[in-house]
């Protein structure tokens, strides 16, 4: 795949590492708010390459991890209805709801099927007109345009049995909530692929009002090291602006086509985030014009009361207040095979990243 | 689910492109990008191409890093 090898060049990496060590004067805490970054940082052992005075924190950037438990409970309730097919990304299958999971419901006979895209869910709807297909629409600004395309296509083809259950979330409100909560950070490693869609302006407020340097980063070792160096420079120079390190994939104005279709289909509303509480205007739901595709508006269902997590500290990990190693369940009561919380289930979750790659990391 | 990977467009059929992932052919929606062409590298995310990858920008970044003076 293009540029994978080039951006893993050892000689150039060493050059950047030297530069970071030379430039780091004080203490720095930077937060990455993308599950892909969390995984890459742990996979490539980035923390062990940095001076101890630079600390990296994982934020609320794994879409599966931040999806509230009540959403899983609602999806399970829909799965239990007859005549309904749940179409979901595979990551959601094992996320624990209050008393069950989609995987368990499938084993018990519910029709739950894994899809790779919203369009695949729409195709199922077109092939099975006697069933109601509910697509579990989760993810940030990167995934929401795909759900929007599927709704537009359903509308054009007059498909009546396709619905989405939206948990699409927006990244900037969560980034602001983290700082409002009092988490001390010196800069954000901004999500690369969210920014591919949105462009860089969505972080202007964070850089200006919160005085936090923001650098949009790619996912290879050179990308992350260059991003960390840029953040160190900004802190040293006491300024805070938005920079695009990942320029090969991120344009300042993002993807106008994707932004337009999102604006056409969705409107913003307040939303619960797992472990983080309610964040204003942080979720996308279908606008009034497209409500016939909104599962919650069109298909009534009884959802069991949500039972809160016990012992799991995913919420504090998502807010950057604790690391997975601070959790007493980590690695014993909670493993990828038997996960207690969403951060261990998801391939992009902080707990799973630490669990898979902890031998390469040195957490301080 | 939230990971995006760079893939090459092998062929185009209407609003879908055939891309190759580890040797396996896969259909991707190209509704979100302008003027997709066979041979373009695009970022694939949850079944959709979300952006073309800029060859020029990638090389320029690498060149800047190469030119960086190391303090050691």
XYZ file of C-alpha atoms in Angstrom, chain A residues 1-3 6-7 12 15-16 18-19 22 36 63 89 91 116-117 119 123 138 142-143 145-146 149 153 193 196 226 247-249 255 257 348, chain B residues 1-4 6 16 26 31-34 41 43 45-48 50-55 57-59 61-62 65-66 68-72:
70
model
C 0.000 0.000 0.000
C 1.196 3.423 -0.868
C 3.779 5.042 1.463
C 8.460 5.200 3.261
C 6.785 6.378 6.450
C 14.359 9.163 9.295
C 16.387 11.707 13.046
C 12.981 12.768 14.394
C 16.847 12.832 18.171
C 15.185 16.104 17.362
C 16.839 17.765 21.817
C -6.250 4.406 15.187
C -16.184 5.029 18.333
C -19.994 -3.489 11.910
C -16.753 -4.436 16.312
C -18.604 -3.793 6.056
C -20.536 -0.734 4.976
C -24.457 0.284 1.513
C -28.496 -4.070 -0.289
C -21.837 4.317 14.728
C -15.464 9.608 9.021
C -18.259 7.051 9.026
C -21.037 10.312 5.366
C -21.345 6.623 4.407
C -25.083 8.039 1.302
C -29.766 5.904 -1.951
C -9.310 10.524 9.117
C -10.005 14.083 6.058
C 6.726 14.542 13.306
C -1.213 16.660 4.334
C -1.244 13.728 1.923
C -4.780 12.900 3.088
C -14.014 16.695 1.792
C -18.848 16.384 -0.918
C -9.097 0.448 18.551
C -14.126 -0.117 11.974
C -12.712 3.351 12.226
C -9.433 2.481 10.555
C -8.869 3.712 7.041
C -4.934 3.290 1.367
C -18.589 1.598 -7.031
C -13.502 -5.569 -2.732
C -19.933 8.626 -4.001
C -17.821 10.879 -1.778
C -14.876 11.694 -4.065
C -14.620 13.766 -7.215
C -4.881 5.702 -4.491
C -8.383 6.131 1.608
C -13.136 3.819 5.286
C -16.136 1.633 6.215
C -16.715 0.734 2.582
C -16.260 4.196 1.087
C -13.179 9.181 1.517
C -10.232 10.992 -0.086
C -7.586 10.654 -2.761
C -4.055 10.384 -1.410
C -1.774 13.149 -2.627
C 1.465 11.785 -4.029
C 2.232 16.003 -0.445
C 3.547 12.620 0.703
C 6.870 13.118 -1.073
C 6.723 15.655 3.754
C 9.375 12.944 3.401
C 12.065 15.265 7.209
C 15.155 14.201 5.245
C 15.873 18.296 8.856
C 19.162 19.008 10.597
C 19.755 16.585 13.440
C 21.289 18.050 16.612
C 23.302 14.851 17.123
